[in-house]
XYZ file of C-alpha atoms in Angstrom:
706
model
C -2.314 11.364 -15.888
C -2.794 13.260 -12.857
C -6.932 12.904 -13.052
C -6.793 9.535 -12.667
C -10.208 8.277 -10.588
C -9.346 6.372 -7.185
C -10.835 2.911 -9.203
C -8.111 3.295 -11.685
C -5.170 4.193 -9.038
C -5.935 1.648 -7.139
C -5.757 -1.384 -10.070
C -2.579 0.104 -10.966
C -0.925 -0.049 -7.297
C -2.812 -3.835 -7.054
C -1.134 -4.404 -10.712
C 2.445 -3.388 -9.383
C 2.487 -5.503 -6.620
C 1.100 -8.472 -8.431
C 3.877 -8.212 -11.116
C 6.722 -8.060 -8.894
C 4.967 -11.420 -7.323
C 4.399 -12.648 -10.650
C 8.484 -12.438 -11.429
C 9.141 -14.563 -8.251
C 6.469 -17.083 -8.885
C 7.637 -17.591 -12.324
C 11.652 -18.230 -11.517
C 10.456 -20.535 -8.821
C 8.294 -22.384 -11.221
C 11.111 -22.731 -13.621
C 12.830 -25.071 -10.789
C 9.455 -26.777 -9.694
C 7.450 -26.943 -12.768
C 4.956 -29.374 -10.848
C 4.035 -26.972 -8.314
C 0.425 -26.687 -9.024
C -0.748 -24.197 -6.199
C 1.996 -21.451 -7.492
C 0.666 -22.291 -11.180
C -2.813 -21.962 -9.874
C -1.806 -18.408 -8.634
C 0.330 -17.083 -11.492
C -2.907 -17.842 -13.591
C -5.238 -16.074 -11.154
C -3.433 -13.000 -11.106
C -3.211 -12.601 -15.036
C -6.599 -13.402 -15.141
C -7.384 -10.428 -12.391
C -5.450 -7.927 -14.738
C -6.983 -9.467 -17.913
C -10.802 -8.686 -16.177
C -9.955 -5.082 -14.982
C -8.188 -3.728 -17.626
C -11.312 -4.792 -19.894
C -13.806 -3.261 -17.661
C -11.331 0.043 -18.017
C -11.452 -0.329 -21.722
C -7.375 -0.757 -21.875
C -7.537 -3.156 -25.124
C -3.845 -3.566 -25.858
C -3.207 -4.960 -22.222
C -5.921 -6.937 -22.473
C -5.001 -8.709 -25.387
C -1.435 -9.465 -24.200
C -3.129 -10.729 -20.749
C -5.393 -12.730 -22.541
C -3.466 -14.956 -24.477
C -1.136 -15.373 -21.690
C -3.886 -16.421 -19.317
C -4.512 -19.127 -22.261
C -1.213 -20.264 -22.174
C -1.483 -20.606 -17.863
C -4.861 -22.537 -18.563
C -3.079 -25.844 -20.045
C -0.145 -25.292 -17.850
C -2.456 -25.529 -14.736
C -4.408 -28.398 -16.433
C -1.590 -29.987 -17.362
C -1.822 -30.093 -20.896
C 1.887 -29.055 -21.648
C 5.011 -28.995 -19.809
C 6.414 -25.724 -18.139
C 9.853 -25.432 -20.328
C 12.596 -22.723 -20.159
C 11.389 -21.190 -23.526
C 7.707 -21.055 -21.996
C 9.065 -19.421 -18.530
C 11.047 -16.899 -20.815
C 7.925 -15.845 -22.756
C 5.693 -15.844 -19.519
C 8.467 -13.589 -18.196
C 8.589 -11.015 -21.264
C 4.672 -10.900 -20.809
C 5.391 -9.555 -17.434
C 7.313 -7.079 -18.855
C 5.062 -5.912 -21.472
C 2.309 -5.201 -18.803
C 4.320 -3.800 -16.605
C 5.488 -1.157 -19.910
C 1.685 -0.708 -20.803
C 0.733 -0.232 -17.110
C 3.614 2.506 -16.962
C 2.280 4.484 -19.677
C -1.423 4.832 -18.906
C -0.189 5.746 -15.400
C 1.891 8.758 -17.013
C -0.479 9.209 -20.030
C -3.402 7.717 -19.546
C -3.267 5.537 -22.323
C -1.770 2.459 -23.776
C 0.636 4.455 -26.190
C 1.267 2.869 -29.706
C 3.382 0.117 -28.748
C 3.191 -3.370 -30.957
C 2.821 -6.414 -29.304
C 1.908 -8.571 -32.207
C 5.062 -10.389 -32.242
C 4.405 -11.227 -28.439
C 1.141 -12.336 -28.672
C 1.908 -14.867 -31.679
C 5.098 -16.391 -29.634
C 2.284 -16.849 -26.751
C 0.075 -18.137 -29.346
C 2.361 -20.553 -30.630
C 3.606 -22.264 -27.547
C 0.104 -23.322 -26.895
C 0.507 -25.760 -29.274
C 3.429 -27.289 -27.911
C 3.274 -31.533 -27.045
C -0.299 -32.088 -25.424
C 0.252 -34.183 -22.114
C -2.639 -35.898 -20.550
C -4.666 -34.144 -18.213
C -3.431 -34.141 -14.921
C -5.784 -35.325 -11.789
C -6.945 -32.192 -9.846
C -6.741 -32.912 -6.478
C -9.493 -31.855 -4.086
C -7.298 -30.004 -1.692
C -6.574 -27.734 -4.672
C -9.849 -26.505 -4.659
C -10.406 -26.095 -0.947
C -7.364 -24.020 -0.795
C -9.210 -21.453 -2.913
C -12.244 -21.480 -0.138
C -12.013 -17.984 1.448
C -12.941 -17.482 5.390
C -15.464 -14.739 5.608
C -14.893 -14.082 9.297
C -11.291 -12.778 8.324
C -11.106 -9.158 7.697
C -7.686 -7.737 6.139
C -6.506 -5.660 9.191
C -3.910 -3.604 6.453
C -4.449 -0.912 4.700
C -2.628 1.410 2.016
C -0.961 4.338 3.220
C 0.529 7.164 0.663
C 4.221 7.353 1.134
C 3.860 11.219 1.510
C 1.818 10.965 4.332
C 4.566 8.759 6.186
C 7.282 10.735 5.372
C 5.012 13.820 6.579
C 4.667 11.670 9.922
C 8.453 11.280 9.925
C 9.332 15.102 9.924
C 6.325 15.288 12.609
C 7.964 13.173 15.276
C 11.669 14.670 13.930
C 10.136 17.923 15.331
C 8.644 16.469 18.296
C 12.063 14.607 19.178
C 13.911 18.454 19.163
C 10.975 19.439 21.412
C 11.321 16.788 23.714
C 15.021 17.288 23.901
C 14.229 21.206 24.610
C 11.920 20.097 27.781
C 15.098 17.716 28.934
C 17.492 20.383 28.926
C 15.059 22.661 30.794
C 13.922 19.939 33.598
C 16.788 20.143 35.839
C 16.520 24.196 36.267
C 12.917 23.844 37.717
C 11.660 22.722 40.980
C 8.260 21.821 40.013
C 7.550 18.027 40.365
C 4.522 17.825 37.871
C 6.966 19.250 35.370
C 9.352 16.749 35.726
C 6.877 13.747 35.516
C 5.533 15.536 32.543
C 8.894 15.756 31.036
C 9.297 11.891 31.861
C 6.078 11.021 30.101
C 6.616 13.072 27.332
C 10.261 11.304 26.942
C 8.314 8.161 26.998
C 5.575 8.874 24.378
C 8.076 10.686 22.055
C 10.307 7.030 22.237
C 7.468 4.803 21.839
C 5.774 7.341 18.959
C 9.329 7.396 17.030
C 9.324 3.496 17.323
C 5.943 3.436 15.845
C 6.493 5.483 12.878
C 9.518 4.080 12.231
C 8.227 0.659 11.656
C 5.864 2.118 9.322
C 8.723 3.088 7.157
C 10.961 0.145 7.560
C 10.622 -2.583 5.136
C 12.488 -5.989 5.176
C 15.318 -6.056 2.471
C 13.898 -9.100 1.192
C 11.458 -7.594 -0.498
C 14.310 -5.757 -2.524
C 16.047 -9.277 -2.868
C 13.212 -10.858 -4.096
C 13.528 -8.814 -7.411
C 17.339 -10.462 -7.770
C 15.573 -13.814 -8.663
C 14.467 -12.542 -12.209
C 17.857 -10.676 -12.571
C 20.078 -13.692 -11.775
C 17.699 -16.086 -14.321
C 17.851 -13.666 -17.199
C 21.339 -12.740 -16.936
C 22.780 -16.209 -16.311
C 20.778 -17.511 -18.944
C 22.135 -14.746 -21.324
C 25.530 -15.646 -20.720
C 25.116 -19.604 -20.616
C 25.833 -20.003 -17.129
C 24.218 -21.739 -14.131
C 24.133 -19.789 -11.301
C 22.188 -20.127 -7.911
C 21.060 -17.493 -5.814
C 20.853 -17.868 -2.341
C 19.289 -15.762 0.294
C 19.904 -15.342 4.145
C 18.492 -12.497 6.362
C 15.666 -11.120 4.312
C 13.914 -10.184 7.341
C 16.475 -7.681 8.298
C 14.806 -4.398 7.773
C 15.911 -0.992 6.564
C 14.151 2.406 5.945
C 12.342 2.822 2.926
C 14.295 5.789 1.704
C 17.693 3.756 2.499
C 16.273 0.643 0.081
C 15.146 2.991 -2.336
C 18.720 4.503 -2.398
C 20.710 1.193 -2.692
C 18.717 -0.827 -4.894
C 20.651 0.017 -8.057
C 23.717 -0.319 -6.531
C 23.243 -4.092 -5.486
C 21.651 -4.793 -8.988
C 25.161 -3.991 -10.542
C 26.989 -5.810 -7.481
C 24.811 -8.886 -8.733
C 25.661 -8.072 -12.437
C 29.366 -7.991 -11.835
C 29.215 -11.216 -9.631
C 27.730 -12.978 -12.413
C 29.175 -11.646 -15.588
C 33.098 -10.881 -13.994
C 33.163 -13.412 -11.145
C 31.254 -16.895 -12.031
C 32.673 -19.065 -14.395
C 30.958 -21.036 -17.244
C 29.973 -24.606 -16.653
C 32.848 -25.560 -18.499
C 35.542 -23.727 -16.921
C 34.128 -24.472 -13.406
C 34.234 -28.215 -14.242
C 38.088 -28.197 -15.544
C 38.529 -26.380 -12.145
C 36.991 -29.031 -10.103
C 34.277 -26.954 -9.241
C 30.394 -27.982 -9.531
C 29.036 -26.915 -13.315
C 26.646 -24.578 -11.324
C 27.771 -21.285 -9.175
C 26.520 -20.159 -6.349
C 25.615 -16.632 -5.483
C 25.061 -15.763 -2.003
C 23.585 -12.559 -0.421
C 23.151 -12.372 3.476
C 22.254 -9.504 5.469
C 21.841 -9.670 9.268
C 21.404 -6.288 12.008
C 24.632 -5.452 13.928
C 25.285 -2.300 16.296
C 22.565 -0.498 14.738
C 23.460 -1.084 11.238
C 22.593 -3.583 8.648
C 25.737 -5.720 6.958
C 24.936 -6.982 3.747
C 27.267 -9.578 2.087
C 27.105 -10.453 -1.807
C 29.518 -13.353 -2.237
C 30.363 -15.519 -5.233
C 32.065 -19.114 -5.806
C 33.269 -17.524 -9.008
C 37.138 -17.421 -10.218
C 38.171 -14.418 -7.922
C 39.863 -11.097 -8.635
C 43.420 -11.383 -9.647
C 45.349 -8.747 -7.823
C 48.484 -8.938 -10.309
C 45.889 -8.242 -13.146
C 44.338 -5.365 -11.244
C 47.627 -3.764 -11.225
C 48.635 -3.842 -14.799
C 45.241 -2.628 -15.765
C 45.741 0.475 -13.317
C 49.204 1.125 -14.838
C 47.650 0.530 -18.218
C 45.093 3.175 -17.500
C 47.390 5.680 -15.752
C 45.854 5.186 -12.718
C 49.102 4.541 -10.876
C 52.568 4.180 -11.754
C 54.267 0.514 -11.964
C 56.005 1.626 -8.980
C 53.026 2.451 -7.003
C 51.320 -0.848 -8.127
C 54.704 -3.047 -6.925
C 54.235 -1.831 -3.328
C 50.688 -2.303 -3.318
C 49.671 -5.305 -1.039
C 47.044 -7.848 -3.128
C 43.807 -6.293 -0.717
C 44.843 -2.798 -1.734
C 45.231 -3.878 -5.475
C 41.643 -5.278 -5.259
C 39.898 -2.124 -3.744
C 41.142 -0.475 -6.962
C 38.012 -1.825 -8.622
C 36.101 0.960 -6.637
C 38.486 3.682 -8.894
C 36.349 6.202 -11.543
C 36.848 4.218 -15.068
C 38.287 0.917 -13.674
C 37.438 -2.260 -15.440
C 39.437 -5.221 -16.295
C 36.709 -6.546 -18.768
C 38.522 -7.063 -21.996
C 35.488 -6.141 -24.368
C 32.362 -3.861 -23.421
C 29.047 -5.376 -23.683
C 25.634 -4.352 -23.154
C 26.276 -5.955 -19.261
C 29.703 -4.578 -18.085
C 32.824 -3.302 -19.334
C 32.537 0.109 -19.536
C 34.595 0.929 -16.630
C 31.086 2.701 -14.860
C 29.892 0.813 -12.034
C 31.715 0.251 -8.683
C 33.000 3.642 -8.138
C 29.322 4.597 -8.639
C 28.633 1.758 -6.092
C 30.751 2.893 -3.678
C 29.707 6.761 -3.837
C 25.894 5.771 -3.445
C 27.073 3.750 -0.437
C 28.934 6.274 0.931
C 26.344 8.997 0.275
C 23.867 7.466 2.809
C 26.545 7.093 5.392
C 27.483 3.350 4.414
C 30.740 1.618 3.765
C 31.889 -1.049 1.938
C 34.993 -3.360 1.278
C 35.865 -6.275 -0.802
C 37.804 -9.604 -0.402
C 38.693 -12.026 -3.002
C 40.626 -14.715 -3.344
C 42.091 -15.984 -6.890
C 39.967 -18.689 -8.319
C 37.777 -19.447 -4.922
C 35.369 -16.259 -4.947
C 34.690 -12.822 -4.179
C 32.781 -11.369 -0.850
C 32.013 -7.630 -0.893
C 30.507 -6.288 2.512
C 28.406 -3.532 2.886
C 27.713 -1.659 6.078
C 24.151 0.640 6.033
C 22.568 2.729 8.514
C 19.130 1.677 9.397
C 17.334 5.136 8.839
C 19.095 8.824 8.040
C 16.263 10.466 9.416
C 17.012 10.055 13.505
C 20.189 8.717 14.961
C 22.027 8.342 18.346
C 24.928 10.296 18.294
C 27.810 11.919 20.668
C 27.937 15.691 21.169
C 31.201 17.205 21.599
C 32.922 20.837 21.699
C 36.140 21.726 19.823
C 37.730 25.165 19.276
C 34.334 27.000 20.672
C 32.035 25.447 18.517
C 29.654 22.228 19.102
C 29.645 19.224 16.535
C 27.643 15.727 16.466
C 29.056 12.399 15.094
C 27.440 8.854 14.613
C 27.732 6.890 17.278
C 27.764 3.522 14.742
C 31.141 4.989 13.753
C 32.216 5.357 17.597
C 34.588 2.503 19.150
C 35.553 3.832 22.191
C 36.275 7.048 24.147
C 39.873 7.373 25.805
C 40.519 10.612 28.123
C 43.933 11.084 29.128
C 46.146 13.496 30.879
C 48.608 15.952 29.493
C 51.470 13.679 30.917
C 50.334 9.881 30.057
C 49.198 11.300 26.328
C 52.681 12.893 25.969
C 53.937 9.381 26.984
C 51.916 7.404 24.933
C 51.949 9.503 21.856
C 54.756 8.796 18.966
C 55.882 10.510 15.484
C 55.387 8.614 12.142
C 56.033 9.989 9.132
C 55.636 13.060 10.799
C 52.225 12.315 12.325
C 51.286 11.820 15.355
C 50.354 8.126 16.565
C 48.892 6.675 19.757
C 49.811 3.266 21.191
C 46.495 2.032 22.574
C 47.148 -1.868 23.742
C 50.258 -2.102 21.692
C 48.240 -1.054 18.250
C 49.066 2.300 16.852
C 46.545 4.529 16.342
C 46.758 7.544 14.033
C 45.650 10.882 15.876
C 43.565 13.212 13.794
C 42.998 16.668 15.716
C 39.920 18.180 14.623
C 40.858 21.421 15.359
C 43.874 21.365 12.982
C 41.485 19.776 9.895
C 38.574 22.156 10.466
C 40.808 24.868 10.958
C 39.367 26.073 14.063
C 42.189 28.028 15.363
C 43.662 28.345 18.737
C 45.664 25.667 20.404
C 45.307 22.056 21.846
C 44.693 21.701 25.312
C 47.740 19.699 26.351
C 46.547 19.189 29.856
C 43.795 16.738 28.500
C 43.239 15.054 25.603
C 39.919 13.368 24.741
C 40.677 10.917 22.018
C 37.446 9.232 20.122
C 38.458 6.064 18.905
C 36.345 5.727 15.286
C 36.574 4.068 12.262
C 36.082 4.445 8.404
C 36.596 1.901 5.882
C 37.782 -0.612 8.433
C 40.697 1.886 9.588
C 40.876 2.905 13.048
C 42.091 6.147 14.076
C 41.890 8.666 17.135
C 39.698 11.766 17.020
C 41.134 14.713 19.495
C 38.672 17.205 20.717
C 38.266 19.559 23.480
C 35.352 18.210 25.370
C 32.886 15.264 24.941
C 29.549 16.746 26.207
C 26.557 14.228 25.931
C 24.697 11.379 24.014
C 21.482 11.891 22.595
C 19.465 11.343 19.704
C 19.693 13.723 16.827
C 17.004 14.481 13.776
C 19.226 14.481 10.355
C 18.844 17.882 8.646
C 20.791 17.996 5.600
C 22.860 20.510 4.414
C 22.227 23.342 1.983
C 23.445 22.505 -1.490
C 26.220 25.104 -1.520
C 28.011 23.388 1.486
C 27.567 19.782 0.017
C 31.415 20.242 -0.857
C 32.522 20.430 2.204
C 32.714 16.524 2.952
C 34.276 16.662 6.166
C 30.220 17.305 7.252
C 27.368 15.272 6.708
C 24.465 17.312 7.617
C 23.185 19.340 10.584
C 20.797 18.800 13.669
C 19.235 21.506 16.256
C 19.872 20.533 19.997
C 18.162 20.795 23.026
C 19.013 24.140 23.527
C 18.024 25.514 19.953
C 22.003 25.640 19.091
C 23.126 24.123 15.568
C 25.451 21.438 15.593
C 27.273 20.008 12.191
C 27.310 16.202 11.930
C 30.823 15.298 11.288
C 31.357 12.637 8.418
C 33.930 10.408 10.013
C 34.950 9.271 6.441
C 35.688 12.517 5.102
C 37.312 13.243 8.214
C 39.510 10.751 7.299
C 40.775 11.298 3.809
C 40.849 14.948 4.879
C 43.624 14.086 7.199
C 44.818 11.775 5.030
C 44.402 8.694 7.187
C 42.799 6.991 4.946
C 44.682 6.469 1.318
C 44.927 9.607 -0.830
C 43.362 7.047 -3.366
C 40.071 8.827 -2.846
C 41.452 11.914 -3.361
C 44.754 11.768 -5.360
C 45.005 9.187 -8.684
C 48.843 9.746 -7.923
C 49.320 7.924 -4.808
C 47.522 4.393 -3.896
C 47.063 2.715 -0.540
C 43.533 2.185 -0.012
C 42.852 1.032 3.472
C 45.496 0.120 5.663
C 44.296 -1.195 8.849
C 45.203 -0.827 12.518
C 44.588 -4.098 13.801
C 47.381 -6.039 13.542
C 47.775 -8.205 10.681
C 50.629 -11.005 11.215
C 52.935 -11.692 14.184
C 56.497 -12.538 13.803
C 58.710 -13.676 16.398
C 62.245 -13.119 15.132
C 65.254 -11.182 14.596
C 65.493 -7.922 13.958
C 68.120 -5.101 13.601
C 66.942 -2.131 14.959
C 68.397 0.972 12.828
C 68.101 4.719 13.307
C 68.330 7.928 11.566
C 68.401 11.135 13.386
C 67.767 11.729 17.008
C 64.509 10.034 17.206
C 63.414 7.826 14.257
C 63.527 3.937 13.891
C 63.752 1.161 11.481
C 63.571 -2.253 11.815
C 64.605 -5.289 9.468
C 64.793 -8.917 9.488
C 68.498 -9.911 10.376
C 68.003 -12.917 8.236
C 69.082 -11.458 4.641
C 72.000 -9.641 6.306
C 75.578 -10.573 5.198
C 77.335 -8.021 7.263
C 77.435 -4.848 9.405
C 80.076 -2.660 8.815
C 81.138 0.977 10.391
C 82.587 2.919 7.625
C 84.197 6.238 8.147
C 82.697 9.275 5.895
C 85.829 9.679 4.324
C 86.017 6.226 2.857
C 83.074 6.834 0.786
C 83.698 7.520 -2.580
C 81.099 8.579 -5.922
C 80.877 7.121 -9.165
C 78.784 10.251 -10.645
C 75.927 10.419 -8.761
C 75.987 7.156 -7.011
C 77.762 6.851 -3.470
C 80.105 3.696 -3.039
C 82.961 1.865 -0.953
C 85.372 -0.611 -1.487
C 84.397 -3.876 -0.172
C 86.859 -6.738 -0.165
C 88.349 -5.665 -3.347
C 85.390 -4.698 -5.038
C 83.230 -1.774 -5.539
C 80.092 -1.696 -3.328
C 77.421 0.464 -4.147
C 75.067 2.425 -1.261
C 72.117 3.194 -0.896
C 71.342 5.869 1.484
C 67.681 4.498 3.319
C 66.196 8.013 3.986
C 67.128 8.971 0.444
C 65.492 5.550 -1.008
C 62.244 6.331 1.244
C 61.819 9.591 -0.485
C 62.832 11.645 2.532
C 64.561 15.294 1.635
C 68.507 14.536 0.720
C 70.814 15.557 3.487
C 74.599 14.906 3.900
C 76.306 12.271 5.645
C 75.811 12.802 9.556
C 78.863 12.353 12.111
C 82.203 10.754 11.330
C 81.128 7.408 10.510
C 77.801 5.620 9.078
C 76.712 2.457 9.470
C 76.449 -0.165 6.334
C 74.177 -2.794 6.329
C 75.500 -5.417 3.538
C 73.321 -7.359 1.772
C 73.095 -9.893 -1.153
C 71.366 -8.916 -4.235
C 71.317 -11.663 -6.367
C 75.027 -12.652 -7.005
C 76.024 -9.460 -5.907
C 76.419 -6.735 -2.838
C 74.568 -3.988 -1.815
C 75.135 -1.540 1.396
C 72.218 0.069 3.022
C 73.604 3.456 5.013
C 71.918 4.677 7.872
C 72.927 6.964 10.689
C 74.198 4.057 13.335
C 72.943 0.569 14.399
C 70.973 0.746 17.637
C 70.584 -2.978 18.684
C 69.405 -6.374 17.572
C 66.274 -8.006 19.330
C 64.296 -11.220 19.069
C 60.614 -9.917 19.820
C 57.269 -10.541 18.552
C 56.742 -7.821 16.397
C 52.868 -7.175 16.049
C 53.194 -5.546 12.198
C 50.410 -2.819 11.563
C 49.838 -1.844 8.218
C 50.122 2.063 7.547
C 49.548 4.666 4.620
C 51.450 4.213 1.402
C 55.127 4.922 1.710
C 57.944 2.943 -0.629
C 60.148 0.632 1.101
C 58.180 0.375 4.404
C 55.900 -2.883 4.654
C 54.108 -1.330 8.236
C 55.177 -0.273 11.848
C 55.822 -2.142 15.085
C 56.657 -1.481 18.480
C 59.874 -2.538 19.344
C 62.087 -2.289 22.396
C 59.369 -0.065 23.699
C 59.731 2.346 20.437
C 57.715 2.759 17.361
C 60.043 1.309 14.310
C 59.231 1.458 11.079
C 59.528 -1.978 9.031
C 62.014 -1.980 5.869
C 61.002 -4.216 2.964
C 64.786 -4.357 1.859
C 63.731 -6.237 -1.562
C 61.551 -3.029 -2.268
C 63.921 -0.634 -1.593
C 66.659 -2.482 -3.992
C 63.629 -2.271 -6.519
C 63.135 1.169 -6.215
C 66.975 1.931 -6.106
C 68.378 -0.620 -8.514
C 72.213 0.378 -7.652
C 73.784 -1.584 -9.836
C 71.849 -0.620 -12.600
C 72.762 3.016 -11.450
C 76.408 2.192 -11.143
C 76.695 0.322 -14.417
C 74.737 3.498 -16.153
C 77.314 5.733 -14.356
C 80.261 4.020 -15.379
C 78.999 3.884 -19.083
C 78.126 7.348 -19.333
C 82.068 8.264 -18.109
């Protein structure tokens, strides 16, 4: 319908806005049916649509709104009550009006839809029990009077015009950056003043244009009242939606990009999270569940939390489902902590639903939500406690058009990194860097304030060639999915506002870049994607790129503090392990010549019995190697009612210390790392090692085979 005249276009725009308001008002009315002011507003909106569509000759639209107007008139006058059935019918009326408006906008006509059943149902509802007319308050009439001295100070502007303005401001920012770069080489004071003026005006214009594109997130949230109401009714649940921080603003484009994602999150919370009233009462909860959405500005981003007080997500059930679907193995599932297990809901095709319904259970959803959020430079995480509830936390940038960034140089190329991902900068000379750096699983780590920071060398990740400068390390401490790591670059250049330009479709597969920008000197710099760098370098879990290994998000911040006695062990010249002394039965020094074999299993004779040996490095998946030296250290543990020996190269020391444990990438039998006796040590999970190797079962099998 490209030839719509201006009047019809205006009618459609106003009607769509009115329908959104109707959805909100009707849901509010269901909870406060005696709100006469809101009832009057709903009646006037339907009356306006009916009158205007009659002028244009839209007969079906007029018929539907006419019968709705009659029902609303009776409700407004107090002749019948506003019940749940009536509210549902009026919401169906709103849906029918929206459907007709869509057809008119697309085709110019109302189509061949049949609304006789809806009209008949609305007519039937008009004959419900009649109530005595309610007294009309004088104040009601007074509210409808119009102050002729007030002039509407707002106008409608086509979105395309706003987009064009934003693009022009972006070009102006580029021109400003070029002028700022050229200013130091000029001795003309008038030029310097002109550049300062240009900078100020550009900043103010940029802020003003940005405001025209910003919308409060409440505009999006208001639509969820209807969704929550309809879905709760359909599932036989009672749900109260609470909204906080709806005034927080986001770029219109970002709001549009995330709206469907949050709809899915809301549906998931009601369908999977919040229990039925009967179940909630059995668990000592109120029959009505709570779904809360909260938004707040923080650090150039908007943080949105969606939380419910439902049953939570069972980590054990998630593990079982993941194994059942072949996403991970049983051994990998056993090694996952609860948080990492819950994060598997973001895997493609993952669902814990027992049955597929028209609401959920198809395994298509949370992975798409994650992809959409990350596609606009955001991140998300989930926390859940069984029988308490679940919280999804989403970080979203305010805008994707212009953002503050740090420019840097590496391998002769310039890059930009968004400042919202940047936590701090660390500059070290070569000696300090080498002293503070260590190796963990063959990967470099850096001790920053007693916390282990994985290091990613940008030169290596991007295959830029050349040698890393060993005399000075510039470390950008960044964060992705709650995981901190250090990005090592050659030089840090400057902070500036950059205009984000999309990459060519042929380059979309390069996940380490999120876009490009033109710098002040006219050169082009690629914008680094911190999340993509983390995945490519293996700092985050390979879960996102390889289904065979899962460890969604280890955090470098301390997760536990333990003051206890630790046994320090060594393997090779520079690798340390640590394990608690409490479960240790005995430590023995065993000559290599006393080690015997039963099949492929190493054993020793201990107090008249056979003691199976588990070589620690073999259990951790390292390449097999022969016994080192003339003797080995054997740490003896009790496995149930039997003993098992853990074989290592040597025992270093026994220390009593407060170990600040930190989660690391997934590794069989390792719970994390810690700094003990001024060295990085891997903390051994002895029960996990014994589960992985099951030495007594292996010994029984070898004896049976022989």
